[in-house]
mmCIF file of C-alpha atoms and ligand atoms in Angstrom:
data_model
loop_
_atom_site.group_PDB
_atom_site.id
_atom_site.type_symbol
_atom_site.label_atom_id
_atom_site.label_comp_id
_atom_site.label_asym_id
_atom_site.label_seq_id
_atom_site.Cartn_x
_atom_site.Cartn_y
_atom_site.Cartn_z
ATOM 1 C CA MET O 1 16.679 13.620 -17.814
ATOM 2 C CA LYS O 2 13.976 12.860 -20.317
ATOM 3 C CA PRO O 3 12.313 9.462 -20.777
ATOM 4 C CA ALA O 4 13.218 7.115 -23.612
ATOM 5 C CA ALA O 5 10.665 7.230 -26.453
ATOM 6 C CA PHE O 6 7.445 5.303 -25.843
ATOM 7 C CA ALA O 7 4.080 4.915 -27.528
ATOM 8 C CA TYR O 8 0.873 5.900 -25.718
ATOM 9 C CA ALA O 9 -2.599 4.362 -25.855
ATOM 10 C CA LYS O 10 -5.727 5.289 -23.926
ATOM 11 C CA ALA O 11 -7.581 2.127 -22.914
ATOM 12 C CA ARG O 12 -11.351 2.326 -23.360
ATOM 13 C CA SER O 13 -12.138 -0.647 -21.111
ATOM 14 C CA LEU O 14 -10.437 -3.181 -18.865
ATOM 15 C CA ASP O 15 -10.453 -5.728 -21.723
ATOM 16 C CA ASP O 16 -8.913 -3.129 -24.002
ATOM 17 C CA ALA O 17 -6.147 -2.446 -21.437
ATOM 18 C CA ILE O 18 -5.363 -6.168 -21.143
ATOM 19 C CA ARG O 19 -5.347 -6.546 -24.945
ATOM 20 C CA LEU O 20 -2.935 -3.603 -25.315
ATOM 21 C CA LEU O 21 -0.611 -4.998 -22.616
ATOM 22 C CA GLY O 22 -0.542 -8.356 -24.447
ATOM 23 C CA GLN O 23 0.520 -6.774 -27.742
ATOM 24 C CA HIS O 24 3.911 -5.635 -26.437
ATOM 25 C CA ASP O 25 5.655 -8.775 -25.178
ATOM 26 C CA GLY O 26 5.713 -7.615 -21.555
ATOM 27 C CA GLU O 27 7.215 -4.246 -22.570
ATOM 28 C CA ALA O 28 4.014 -2.224 -21.974
ATOM 29 C CA LYS O 29 3.153 -0.551 -18.672
ATOM 30 C CA LEU O 30 -0.085 0.713 -17.223
ATOM 31 C CA LEU O 31 -0.303 4.424 -16.492
ATOM 32 C CA ALA O 32 -2.464 5.212 -13.444
ATOM 33 C CA GLY O 33 -1.693 8.415 -11.510
ATOM 34 C CA GLY O 34 1.801 8.534 -13.011
ATOM 35 C CA GLN O 35 3.306 9.763 -9.733
ATOM 36 C CA SER O 36 5.816 6.918 -9.485
ATOM 37 C CA LEU O 37 5.896 5.701 -13.083
ATOM 38 C CA ILE O 38 6.763 9.028 -14.714
ATOM 39 C CA ALA O 39 9.651 9.556 -12.281
ATOM 40 C CA THR O 40 11.068 6.114 -13.112
ATOM 41 C CA LEU O 41 10.705 6.859 -16.845
ATOM 42 C CA ASN O 42 12.426 10.216 -16.481
ATOM 43 C CA MET O 43 15.292 8.588 -14.597
ATOM 44 C CA ARG O 44 15.386 5.840 -17.262
ATOM 45 C CA LEU O 45 14.926 3.168 -14.607
ATOM 46 C CA SER O 46 12.123 1.817 -16.772
ATOM 47 C CA HIS O 47 11.888 1.673 -20.607
ATOM 48 C CA PRO O 48 8.398 0.548 -21.614
ATOM 49 C CA THR O 49 7.612 0.607 -25.325
ATOM 50 C CA LEU O 50 3.971 1.493 -24.633
ATOM 51 C CA LEU O 51 2.083 3.269 -21.845
ATOM 52 C CA VAL O 52 -1.488 2.057 -21.473
ATOM 53 C CA ASP O 53 -3.443 4.856 -19.833
ATOM 54 C CA ILE O 54 -6.247 3.459 -17.647
ATOM 55 C CA ASN O 55 -7.487 6.843 -16.401
ATOM 56 C CA GLY O 56 -10.511 6.730 -18.727
ATOM 57 C CA VAL O 57 -11.531 3.127 -18.028
ATOM 58 C CA PRO O 58 -15.073 3.073 -16.636
ATOM 59 C CA GLY O 59 -15.771 1.262 -13.368
ATOM 60 C CA LEU O 60 -12.234 1.248 -11.972
ATOM 61 C CA ALA O 61 -12.711 4.007 -9.370
ATOM 62 C CA GLY O 62 -15.013 4.224 -6.389
ATOM 63 C CA ILE O 63 -15.643 3.129 -2.826
ATOM 64 C CA SER O 64 -18.508 0.882 -1.735
ATOM 65 C CA VAL O 65 -19.441 -1.069 1.371
ATOM 66 C CA LYS O 66 -21.226 -4.377 0.911
ATOM 67 C CA ASN O 67 -21.386 -7.766 2.657
ATOM 68 C CA GLY O 68 -19.201 -6.523 5.495
ATOM 69 C CA MET O 69 -16.393 -5.522 3.122
ATOM 70 C CA VAL O 70 -15.143 -2.163 1.872
ATOM 71 C CA GLU O 71 -14.357 -2.366 -1.838
ATOM 72 C CA ILE O 72 -12.081 0.225 -3.394
ATOM 73 C CA GLY O 73 -11.540 0.469 -7.154
ATOM 74 C CA ALA O 74 -7.904 0.498 -8.219
ATOM 75 C CA MET O 75 -8.160 3.951 -9.837
ATOM 76 C CA THR O 76 -9.512 5.562 -6.673
ATOM 77 C CA ARG O 77 -7.200 8.481 -5.979
ATOM 78 C CA HIS O 78 -5.492 8.998 -2.643
ATOM 79 C CA VAL O 79 -7.406 12.265 -2.162
ATOM 80 C CA ALA O 80 -10.740 10.461 -2.534
ATOM 81 C CA LEU O 81 -9.756 7.985 0.188
ATOM 82 C CA GLU O 82 -8.518 10.806 2.398
ATOM 83 C CA ARG O 83 -11.833 12.691 2.119
ATOM 84 C CA SER O 84 -14.233 9.754 2.132
ATOM 85 C CA ALA O 85 -16.687 9.517 5.033
ATOM 86 C CA GLU O 86 -17.114 5.806 4.226
ATOM 87 C CA ILE O 87 -13.383 5.163 4.527
ATOM 88 C CA ALA O 88 -13.253 7.132 7.807
ATOM 89 C CA LYS O 89 -16.100 5.031 9.208
ATOM 90 C CA HIS O 90 -15.508 1.589 7.724
ATOM 91 C CA ALA O 91 -11.749 1.518 7.030
ATOM 92 C CA PRO O 92 -10.290 3.829 9.695
ATOM 93 C CA LEU O 93 -6.765 2.406 9.342
ATOM 94 C CA ILE O 94 -6.638 3.591 5.729
ATOM 95 C CA ALA O 95 -8.048 6.976 6.787
ATOM 96 C CA ARG O 96 -5.259 7.339 9.351
ATOM 97 C CA ALA O 97 -2.561 6.437 6.837
ATOM 98 C CA MET O 98 -3.643 8.768 4.039
ATOM 99 C CA PRO O 99 -2.285 12.109 5.355
ATOM 100 C CA HIS O 100 1.169 10.497 5.609
ATOM 101 C CA ILE O 101 1.291 9.661 1.897
ATOM 102 C CA ALA O 102 3.333 12.260 0.030
ATOM 103 C CA HIS O 103 1.891 15.763 -0.479
ATOM 104 C CA PRO O 104 -1.534 17.036 -1.593
ATOM 105 C CA ALA O 105 -0.468 17.497 -5.236
ATOM 106 C CA ILE O 106 0.677 13.870 -5.399
ATOM 107 C CA ARG O 107 -2.389 12.618 -3.521
ATOM 108 C CA ASN O 108 -4.576 14.408 -6.095
ATOM 109 C CA ARG O 109 -3.272 12.099 -8.855
ATOM 110 C CA GLY O 110 -1.866 8.994 -7.150
ATOM 111 C CA THR O 111 -4.137 5.949 -6.946
ATOM 112 C CA ILE O 112 -4.462 3.059 -4.512
ATOM 113 C CA GLY O 113 -3.970 0.582 -7.371
ATOM 114 C CA GLY O 114 -0.784 2.339 -8.468
ATOM 115 C CA SER O 115 0.600 2.411 -4.948
ATOM 116 C CA LEU O 116 -0.107 -1.288 -4.310
ATOM 117 C CA SER O 117 1.150 -2.391 -7.734
ATOM 118 C CA TYR O 118 4.328 -0.348 -7.401
ATOM 119 C CA ALA O 119 4.889 -2.009 -3.987
ATOM 120 C CA ASP O 120 7.439 0.376 -2.558
ATOM 121 C CA PRO O 121 8.565 -1.289 0.702
ATOM 122 C CA ALA O 122 8.363 2.055 2.526
ATOM 123 C CA ALA O 123 4.812 2.838 1.330
ATOM 124 C CA GLU O 124 1.869 3.032 3.710
ATOM 125 C CA LEU O 125 -0.948 1.339 1.777
ATOM 126 C CA PRO O 126 0.697 -2.075 1.229
ATOM 127 C CA ALA O 127 1.231 -2.395 4.998
ATOM 128 C CA CYS O 128 -2.361 -1.313 5.686
ATOM 129 C CA LEU O 129 -3.727 -3.910 3.259
ATOM 130 C CA VAL O 130 -1.675 -6.688 4.900
ATOM 131 C CA ALA O 131 -2.654 -5.537 8.408
ATOM 132 C CA LEU O 132 -6.315 -5.572 7.387
ATOM 133 C CA ASP O 133 -5.905 -8.993 5.724
ATOM 134 C CA GLY O 134 -7.339 -7.467 2.562
ATOM 135 C CA GLU O 135 -7.674 -9.066 -0.842
ATOM 136 C CA MET O 136 -6.842 -7.957 -4.348
ATOM 137 C CA ASP O 137 -8.783 -8.592 -7.574
ATOM 138 C CA ILE O 138 -6.468 -9.163 -10.513
ATOM 139 C CA VAL O 139 -7.825 -9.314 -14.075
ATOM 140 C CA GLY O 140 -5.987 -10.829 -17.047
ATOM 141 C CA VAL O 141 -6.635 -12.687 -20.291
ATOM 142 C CA SER O 142 -7.926 -15.732 -18.459
ATOM 143 C CA GLY O 143 -10.355 -13.791 -16.265
ATOM 144 C CA LYS O 144 -10.308 -12.616 -12.658
ATOM 145 C CA ARG O 145 -8.447 -14.075 -9.675
ATOM 146 C CA THR O 146 -8.325 -12.885 -6.091
ATOM 147 C CA VAL O 147 -5.122 -12.819 -4.050
ATOM 148 C CA ARG O 148 -4.740 -12.211 -0.301
ATOM 149 C CA ALA O 149 -2.703 -9.097 0.479
ATOM 150 C CA GLY O 150 -0.207 -11.233 2.395
ATOM 151 C CA ASP O 151 0.532 -13.169 -0.822
ATOM 152 C CA PHE O 152 0.412 -10.165 -3.153
ATOM 153 C CA PHE O 153 3.691 -8.532 -2.048
ATOM 154 C CA GLN O 154 6.422 -10.934 -3.095
ATOM 155 C CA GLY O 155 9.686 -8.983 -3.044
ATOM 156 C CA LEU O 156 11.264 -5.597 -3.568
ATOM 157 C CA PHE O 157 8.853 -3.789 -5.953
ATOM 158 C CA GLU O 158 7.557 -7.249 -6.871
ATOM 159 C CA THR O 159 3.947 -8.409 -6.668
ATOM 160 C CA ALA O 160 1.738 -11.294 -7.737
ATOM 161 C CA LEU O 161 0.747 -9.287 -10.844
ATOM 162 C CA GLY O 162 1.803 -10.797 -14.161
ATOM 163 C CA PRO O 163 2.912 -8.551 -17.062
ATOM 164 C CA TYR O 164 -0.496 -8.683 -18.763
ATOM 165 C CA GLU O 165 -2.612 -8.225 -15.649
ATOM 166 C CA VAL O 166 -4.431 -5.303 -14.070
ATOM 167 C CA LEU O 167 -5.215 -4.810 -10.393
ATOM 168 C CA SER O 168 -8.889 -3.858 -10.637
ATOM 169 C CA ALA O 169 -10.051 -3.516 -7.003
ATOM 170 C CA VAL O 170 -9.161 -4.293 -3.408
ATOM 171 C CA ARG O 171 -11.350 -5.271 -0.457
ATOM 172 C CA VAL O 172 -10.839 -4.994 3.282
ATOM 173 C CA PRO O 173 -13.173 -6.113 6.083
ATOM 174 C CA ALA O 174 -15.384 -3.256 7.285
ATOM 175 C CA ALA O 175 -14.547 -2.171 10.844
ATOM 176 C CA MET O 176 -16.775 -3.619 13.579
ATOM 177 C CA PRO O 177 -17.559 -1.909 16.909
ATOM 178 C CA ASP O 178 -14.726 -3.867 18.578
ATOM 179 C CA THR O 179 -12.169 -3.127 15.851
ATOM 180 C CA ARG O 180 -9.151 -1.124 16.993
ATOM 181 C CA VAL O 181 -6.580 0.375 14.629
ATOM 182 C CA GLY O 182 -3.236 2.074 15.100
ATOM 183 C CA PHE O 183 -0.897 3.810 12.705
ATOM 184 C CA ALA O 184 2.387 5.651 13.153
ATOM 185 C CA GLU O 185 5.442 6.386 11.092
ATOM 186 C CA LEU O 186 8.685 8.283 11.329
ATOM 187 C CA ALA O 187 9.885 10.217 8.295
ATOM 188 C CA ARG O 188 12.553 12.870 7.931
ATOM 189 C CA ARG O 189 9.957 15.357 6.705
ATOM 190 C CA HIS O 190 6.174 15.054 6.679
ATOM 191 C CA GLY O 191 5.160 13.559 3.324
ATOM 192 C CA ASP O 192 8.430 11.731 2.730
ATOM 193 C CA TYR O 193 8.430 7.959 2.520
ATOM 194 C CA ALA O 194 8.743 6.522 6.025
ATOM 195 C CA LEU O 195 12.068 5.545 7.599
ATOM 196 C CA VAL O 196 9.977 3.055 9.541
ATOM 197 C CA GLY O 197 6.207 2.780 9.872
ATOM 198 C CA LEU O 198 3.652 0.532 11.547
ATOM 199 C CA ALA O 199 0.049 -0.284 10.628
ATOM 200 C CA ALA O 200 -1.928 -2.272 13.203
ATOM 201 C CA VAL O 201 -5.333 -3.850 13.645
ATOM 202 C CA ALA O 202 -6.768 -5.669 16.669
ATOM 203 C CA LYS O 203 -10.021 -6.537 18.406
ATOM 204 C CA ALA O 204 -10.912 -5.078 21.768
ATOM 205 C CA ASN O 205 -11.191 -7.935 24.260
ATOM 206 C CA GLY O 206 -12.263 -6.550 27.638
ATOM 207 C CA ALA O 207 -9.423 -4.281 28.734
ATOM 208 C CA GLY O 208 -7.024 -6.130 26.420
ATOM 209 C CA LEU O 209 -6.637 -7.020 22.773
ATOM 210 C CA SER O 210 -7.016 -10.097 20.603
ATOM 211 C CA ASP O 211 -6.397 -10.873 16.908
ATOM 212 C CA VAL O 212 -3.514 -8.392 16.854
ATOM 213 C CA ARG O 213 -1.865 -7.794 13.474
ATOM 214 C CA LEU O 214 1.252 -5.609 13.412
ATOM 215 C CA VAL O 215 2.687 -4.819 9.981
ATOM 216 C CA TYR O 216 5.831 -2.748 9.567
ATOM 217 C CA PHE O 217 6.939 -0.898 6.455
ATOM 218 C CA GLY O 218 10.378 0.488 5.613
ATOM 219 C CA VAL O 219 12.102 -2.429 7.369
ATOM 220 C CA GLY O 220 12.290 -5.081 4.635
ATOM 221 C CA GLU O 221 11.609 -5.802 0.983
ATOM 222 C CA THR O 222 7.866 -6.151 1.565
ATOM 223 C CA PRO O 223 5.493 -5.255 4.412
ATOM 224 C CA VAL O 224 6.722 -7.258 7.418
ATOM 225 C CA ARG O 225 4.401 -8.875 9.978
ATOM 226 C CA ALA O 226 5.776 -9.014 13.512
ATOM 227 C CA LYS O 227 4.037 -12.207 14.655
ATOM 228 C CA ALA O 228 5.924 -12.772 17.910
ATOM 229 C CA ALA O 229 5.226 -9.169 18.942
ATOM 230 C CA GLU O 230 1.544 -9.620 18.013
ATOM 231 C CA ALA O 231 1.318 -12.592 20.405
ATOM 232 C CA ALA O 232 3.072 -10.685 23.207
ATOM 233 C CA LEU O 233 0.802 -7.671 22.776
ATOM 234 C CA ALA O 234 -2.288 -9.888 22.874
ATOM 235 C CA LYS O 235 -0.972 -11.214 26.214
ATOM 236 C CA GLY O 236 -0.911 -7.624 27.467
ATOM 237 C CA SER O 237 2.763 -6.684 27.666
ATOM 238 C CA VAL O 238 4.077 -3.871 25.474
ATOM 239 C CA ASP O 239 7.604 -4.374 26.851
ATOM 240 C CA ASP O 240 7.509 -8.039 25.858
ATOM 241 C CA ALA O 241 6.119 -7.091 22.457
ATOM 242 C CA VAL O 242 9.024 -4.702 21.841
ATOM 243 C CA LYS O 243 11.504 -7.393 22.973
ATOM 244 C CA ALA O 244 9.823 -9.874 20.611
ATOM 245 C CA LEU O 245 10.461 -7.774 17.484
ATOM 246 C CA ASP O 246 12.473 -10.359 15.590
ATOM 247 C CA PHE O 247 13.124 -8.852 12.140
ATOM 248 C CA GLU O 248 16.490 -7.424 11.179
ATOM 249 C CA PRO O 249 15.898 -4.317 9.082
ATOM 250 C CA ALA O 250 18.349 -3.496 6.332
ATOM 251 C CA GLY O 251 19.907 -0.060 6.673
ATOM 252 C CA ASP O 252 19.482 2.550 3.962
ATOM 253 C CA LEU O 253 20.737 6.051 3.152
ATOM 254 C CA HIS O 254 18.710 7.515 5.997
ATOM 255 C CA ALA O 255 19.087 5.106 8.903
ATOM 256 C CA SER O 256 21.254 2.198 10.022
ATOM 257 C CA PRO O 257 19.700 -1.208 10.865
ATOM 258 C CA GLU O 258 20.154 -0.437 14.586
ATOM 259 C CA VAL O 259 18.341 2.915 14.299
ATOM 260 C CA LYS O 260 15.491 1.309 12.370
ATOM 261 C CA LYS O 261 15.139 -1.458 14.947
ATOM 262 C CA HIS O 262 15.073 1.110 17.735
ATOM 263 C CA LEU O 263 12.461 3.184 15.894
ATOM 264 C CA ALA O 264 10.334 0.068 15.361
ATOM 265 C CA GLY O 265 10.126 -0.299 19.141
ATOM 266 C CA VAL O 266 9.274 3.373 19.600
ATOM 267 C CA LEU O 267 6.443 3.073 17.068
ATOM 268 C CA LEU O 268 5.134 -0.088 18.690
ATOM 269 C CA ARG O 269 4.763 1.713 22.026
ATOM 270 C CA ARG O 270 2.844 4.547 20.309
ATOM 271 C CA VAL O 271 0.608 2.241 18.327
ATOM 272 C CA ALA O 272 -0.118 0.031 21.360
ATOM 273 C CA LYS O 273 -1.520 3.132 23.084
ATOM 274 C CA GLN O 274 -3.749 3.827 20.085
ATOM 275 C CA LEU O 275 -4.995 0.233 20.055
ATOM 276 C CA THR O 276 -5.877 0.319 23.744
ATOM 277 C CA GLY O 277 -7.408 3.806 23.577
ATOM 278 C CA GLN O 278 -4.736 5.455 25.721
ATOM 279 C CA ALA O 279 -3.226 7.653 22.988
HETATM 280 C C1 LIG V 301 7.651 13.216 -4.223
HETATM 281 C C2 LIG V 301 6.839 11.958 -4.014
HETATM 282 C C3 LIG V 301 6.632 11.521 -2.721
HETATM 283 C C4 LIG V 301 5.909 10.366 -2.488
HETATM 284 N N1 LIG V 301 5.715 9.945 -1.211
HETATM 285 C C5 LIG V 301 5.015 8.821 -0.973
HETATM 286 C C6 LIG V 301 4.797 8.341 0.353
HETATM 287 O O1 LIG V 301 5.222 8.961 1.342
HETATM 288 N N2 LIG V 301 4.109 7.185 0.509
HETATM 289 C C7 LIG V 301 3.604 6.472 -0.565
HETATM 290 O O2 LIG V 301 3.003 5.423 -0.360
HETATM 291 N N3 LIG V 301 3.776 6.911 -1.818
HETATM 292 C C8 LIG V 301 4.458 8.061 -2.053
HETATM 293 N N4 LIG V 301 4.614 8.480 -3.343
HETATM 294 C C9 LIG V 301 4.064 7.658 -4.437
HETATM 295 C C10 LIG V 301 2.602 7.950 -4.699
HETATM 296 O O3 LIG V 301 1.803 7.437 -3.641
HETATM 297 C C11 LIG V 301 2.168 7.275 -6.005
HETATM 298 O O4 LIG V 301 0.977 7.830 -6.361
HETATM 299 C C12 LIG V 301 1.984 5.783 -6.001
HETATM 300 O O5 LIG V 301 3.075 5.051 -5.520
HETATM 301 C C13 LIG V 301 1.770 5.244 -7.391
HETATM 302 O O6 LIG V 301 0.465 5.492 -7.744
HETATM 303 P P1 LIG V 301 0.109 6.039 -9.158
HETATM 304 O O7 LIG V 301 -1.381 5.938 -9.309
HETATM 305 O O8 LIG V 301 0.721 7.372 -9.345
HETATM 306 O O9 LIG V 301 0.771 4.919 -10.118
HETATM 307 P P2 LIG V 301 1.685 5.057 -11.397
HETATM 308 O O10 LIG V 301 2.874 5.898 -11.103
HETATM 309 O O11 LIG V 301 0.872 5.437 -12.585
HETATM 310 O O12 LIG V 301 2.097 3.522 -11.562
HETATM 311 C C14 LIG V 301 3.013 2.918 -10.679
HETATM 312 C C15 LIG V 301 3.282 1.477 -11.163
HETATM 313 O O13 LIG V 301 2.149 0.664 -10.923
HETATM 314 C C16 LIG V 301 1.646 0.119 -12.167
HETATM 315 N N5 LIG V 301 0.183 0.190 -12.033
HETATM 316 C C17 LIG V 301 -0.540 1.308 -11.763
HETATM 317 N N6 LIG V 301 -1.824 0.992 -11.639
HETATM 318 C C18 LIG V 301 -1.926 -0.350 -11.819
HETATM 319 C C19 LIG V 301 -3.009 -1.266 -11.812
HETATM 320 N N7 LIG V 301 -4.262 -0.868 -11.540
HETATM 321 N N8 LIG V 301 -2.744 -2.567 -12.037
HETATM 322 C C20 LIG V 301 -1.485 -2.998 -12.283
HETATM 323 N N9 LIG V 301 -0.411 -2.177 -12.310
HETATM 324 C C21 LIG V 301 -0.644 -0.863 -12.089
HETATM 325 C C22 LIG V 301 2.225 1.006 -13.248
HETATM 326 O O14 LIG V 301 2.332 0.317 -14.473
HETATM 327 C C23 LIG V 301 3.561 1.366 -12.659
HETATM 328 O O15 LIG V 301 4.479 0.317 -12.868
HETATM 329 C C24 LIG V 301 5.350 9.631 -3.594
HETATM 330 C C25 LIG V 301 5.534 10.087 -4.904
HETATM 331 C C26 LIG V 301 6.282 11.244 -5.127
HETATM 332 C C27 LIG V 301 6.466 11.724 -6.541
#
């Protein structure tokens, strides 16, 4: 199918993008990498009257490390994250997740801001941001506000972003020497969205772990934290952690709720080994 007719404007600045969004009564959409948006237009799942292209907006892409935080501009492409030495060193969870996101051609165009704003419940980056307790900078007509990742994802493809707002950057705490990360997912084919996935962060505490954060994707409408399992893993028992998985995943075309729940346990055992250095 072909998309419904739409107008196109290339924003020259962030202010320009916000002004253009405001002119179309909530019917305008930002165009970042286009890897999700263009597919939804072509399938006529979305009918914006205007696409506001933010690819030429200065200052929206880039990776920097300051004040113990890694800041990533919203227009930073997946491929840049995948190849960045700074991400590998300071945000190793994101580095581990990147090769699982789609295919190289899609990673060449797709952006972190697009992925987080789209908020697909089976996507890797939203879960990573929640596991890392990251924060999002959102810019709109009344200025900038910052939202914790845990509050950003509000429902199925729904975020804290208003219709006239732009996600400009995200920040995650830079890894410390005692930071441990784990990441695993199961997909039908490499590069597909995950059936079930798990992003995890913890602190090494002697032979054990503390401050464990386990965030699943592909099991609910948003990234899902498994808090009871986090507590059990911090006490040292992987078996108890698997037993404590208390969410009830919805089934989809690819897997029943029971299969997803089983796979969540399998992933937890794999990720626990990564966190404790036994993988
Ligand atoms: C075949 C295929 C397989 C894929 N597999 C995976 C996968 O396994 N895992 C995965 O995570 N993703 C996957 N993707 C999606 C890919 O990661 C996309 O790049 C990403 O979801 C959207 O990023 P984008 O920059 O292309 O955003 P776009 O498609 O341009 O935009 C997506 C949405 O976000 C909005 N938006 C974009 N940027 C901003 C911003 N800065 N502020 C506010 N709103 C914004 C847009 O208006 C639009 O509504 C796949 C895509 C394809 C086509």
